[in-house]
Backbone as JSON, one array per atom type, in Angstrom:
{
  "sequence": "XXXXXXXXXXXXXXXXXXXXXXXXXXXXXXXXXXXXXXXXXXXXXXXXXXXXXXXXXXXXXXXX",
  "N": [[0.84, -1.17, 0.0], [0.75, 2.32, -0.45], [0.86, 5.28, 0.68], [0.02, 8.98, -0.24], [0.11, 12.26, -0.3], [-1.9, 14.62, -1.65], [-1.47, 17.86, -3.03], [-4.25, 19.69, -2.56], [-5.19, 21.85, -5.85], [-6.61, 25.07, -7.0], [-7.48, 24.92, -9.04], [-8.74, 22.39, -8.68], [-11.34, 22.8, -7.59], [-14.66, 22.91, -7.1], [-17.69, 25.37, -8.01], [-19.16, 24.91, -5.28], [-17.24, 25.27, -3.75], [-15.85, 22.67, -3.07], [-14.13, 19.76, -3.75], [-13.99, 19.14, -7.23], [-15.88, 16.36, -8.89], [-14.99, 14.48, -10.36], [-12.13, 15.21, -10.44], [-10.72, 13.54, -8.78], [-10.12, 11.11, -9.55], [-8.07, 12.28, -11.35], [-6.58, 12.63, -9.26], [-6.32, 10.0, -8.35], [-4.52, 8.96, -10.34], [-2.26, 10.42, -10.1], [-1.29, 9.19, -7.79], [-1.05, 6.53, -8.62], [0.88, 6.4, -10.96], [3.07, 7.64, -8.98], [3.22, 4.72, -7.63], [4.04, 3.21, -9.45], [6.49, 3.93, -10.28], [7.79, 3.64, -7.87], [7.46, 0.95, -7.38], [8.27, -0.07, -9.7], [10.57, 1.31, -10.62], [12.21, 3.49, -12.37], [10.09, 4.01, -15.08], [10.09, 3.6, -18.79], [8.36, 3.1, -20.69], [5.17, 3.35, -20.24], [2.97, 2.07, -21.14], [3.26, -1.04, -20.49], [1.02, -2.15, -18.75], [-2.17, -1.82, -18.26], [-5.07, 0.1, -16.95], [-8.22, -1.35, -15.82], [-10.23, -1.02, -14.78], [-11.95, 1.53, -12.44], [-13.67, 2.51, -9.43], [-15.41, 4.5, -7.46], [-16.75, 5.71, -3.81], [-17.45, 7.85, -2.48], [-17.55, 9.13, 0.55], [-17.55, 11.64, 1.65], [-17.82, 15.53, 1.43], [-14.6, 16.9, -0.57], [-12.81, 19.57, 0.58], [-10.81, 22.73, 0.62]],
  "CA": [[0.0, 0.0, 0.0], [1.05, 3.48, -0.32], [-0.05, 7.01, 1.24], [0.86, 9.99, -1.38], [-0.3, 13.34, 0.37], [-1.46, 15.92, -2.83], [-2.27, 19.43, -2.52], [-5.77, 20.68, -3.66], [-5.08, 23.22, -6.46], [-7.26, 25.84, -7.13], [-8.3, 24.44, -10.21], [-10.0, 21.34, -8.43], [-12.51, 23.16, -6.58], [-16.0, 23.69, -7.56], [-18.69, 26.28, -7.45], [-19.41, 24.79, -4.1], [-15.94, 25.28, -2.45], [-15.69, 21.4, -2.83], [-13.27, 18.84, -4.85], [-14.95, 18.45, -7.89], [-15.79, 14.96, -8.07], [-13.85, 14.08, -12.13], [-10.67, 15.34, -9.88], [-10.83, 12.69, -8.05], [-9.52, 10.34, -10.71], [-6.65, 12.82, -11.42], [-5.52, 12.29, -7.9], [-5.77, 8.43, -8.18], [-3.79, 8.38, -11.33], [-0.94, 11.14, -9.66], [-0.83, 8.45, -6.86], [-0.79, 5.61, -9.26], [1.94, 6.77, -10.98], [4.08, 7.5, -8.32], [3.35, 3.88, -6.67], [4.83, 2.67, -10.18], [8.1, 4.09, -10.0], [8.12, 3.36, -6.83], [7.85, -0.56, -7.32], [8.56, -1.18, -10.39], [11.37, 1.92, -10.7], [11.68, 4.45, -13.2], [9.25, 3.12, -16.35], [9.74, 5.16, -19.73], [7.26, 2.87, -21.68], [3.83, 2.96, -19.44], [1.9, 0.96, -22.27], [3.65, -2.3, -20.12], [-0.01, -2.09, -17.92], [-3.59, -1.48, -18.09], [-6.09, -0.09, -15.66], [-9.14, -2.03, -16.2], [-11.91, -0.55, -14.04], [-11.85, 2.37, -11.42], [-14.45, 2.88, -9.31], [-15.16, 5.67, -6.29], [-17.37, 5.55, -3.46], [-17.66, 9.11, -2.51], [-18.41, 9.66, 1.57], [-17.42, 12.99, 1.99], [-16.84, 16.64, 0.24], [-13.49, 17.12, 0.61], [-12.52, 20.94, 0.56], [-9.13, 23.15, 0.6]],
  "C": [[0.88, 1.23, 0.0], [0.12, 4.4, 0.15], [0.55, 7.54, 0.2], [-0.34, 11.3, -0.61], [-0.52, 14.28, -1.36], [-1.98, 16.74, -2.62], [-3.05, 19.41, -3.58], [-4.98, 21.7, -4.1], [-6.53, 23.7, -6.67], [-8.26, 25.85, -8.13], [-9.13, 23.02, -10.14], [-11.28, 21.79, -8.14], [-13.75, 23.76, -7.75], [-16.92, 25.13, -7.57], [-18.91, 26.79, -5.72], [-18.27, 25.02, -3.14], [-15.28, 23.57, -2.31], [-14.49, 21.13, -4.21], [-14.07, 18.7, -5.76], [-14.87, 16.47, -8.12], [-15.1, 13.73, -9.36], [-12.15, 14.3, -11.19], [-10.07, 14.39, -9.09], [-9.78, 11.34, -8.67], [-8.17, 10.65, -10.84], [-5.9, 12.67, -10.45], [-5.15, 10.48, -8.23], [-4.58, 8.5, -9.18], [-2.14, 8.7, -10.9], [-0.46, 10.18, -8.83], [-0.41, 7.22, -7.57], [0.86, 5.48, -10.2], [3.15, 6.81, -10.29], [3.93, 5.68, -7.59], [4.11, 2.75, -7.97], [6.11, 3.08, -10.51], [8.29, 4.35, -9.16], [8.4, 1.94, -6.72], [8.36, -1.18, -8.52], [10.13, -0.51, -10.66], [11.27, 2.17, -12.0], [11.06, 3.46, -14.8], [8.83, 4.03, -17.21], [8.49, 4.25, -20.42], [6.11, 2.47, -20.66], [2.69, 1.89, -20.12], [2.44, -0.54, -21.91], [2.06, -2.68, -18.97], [-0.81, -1.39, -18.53], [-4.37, -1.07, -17.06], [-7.12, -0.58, -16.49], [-10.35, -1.19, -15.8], [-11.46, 0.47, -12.92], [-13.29, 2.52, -10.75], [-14.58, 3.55, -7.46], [-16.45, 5.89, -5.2], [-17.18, 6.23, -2.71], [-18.22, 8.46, -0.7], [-18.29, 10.92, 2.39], [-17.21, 13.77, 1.48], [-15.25, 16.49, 0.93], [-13.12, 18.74, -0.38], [-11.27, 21.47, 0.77], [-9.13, 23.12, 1.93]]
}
């Protein structure tokens, strides 16, 4: 497992003051990323993997 801490930018946030909820994704992938050159070490051709399915089960806004 990994943690990866990312700062809300300015350009996540909604109307509402909230994460929009498409940004959400962009975080997994920033974390995904780093947890592959983290295990597998640095990887110039990414087309060696697939994600298959993502899916997000929302129980809180989360805000700056």
């Amino acid at each position: 497992m990994l943690e990866e801490r990312i700062r809300i930018r300015w350009r996540d946030m909604d109307a509402y003051g909230h994460v929009n909820n498409a940004v959400y994704l962009n975080y997994l992938e920033e974390a995904r990323d780093r947890w592959v050159q983290k295990v597998l070490g640095p990887v110039s051709d990414t087309w060696h993997f697939v994600l298959a399915r993502d899916a997000i089960d929302f129980r809180s806004e989360l805000t700056q």
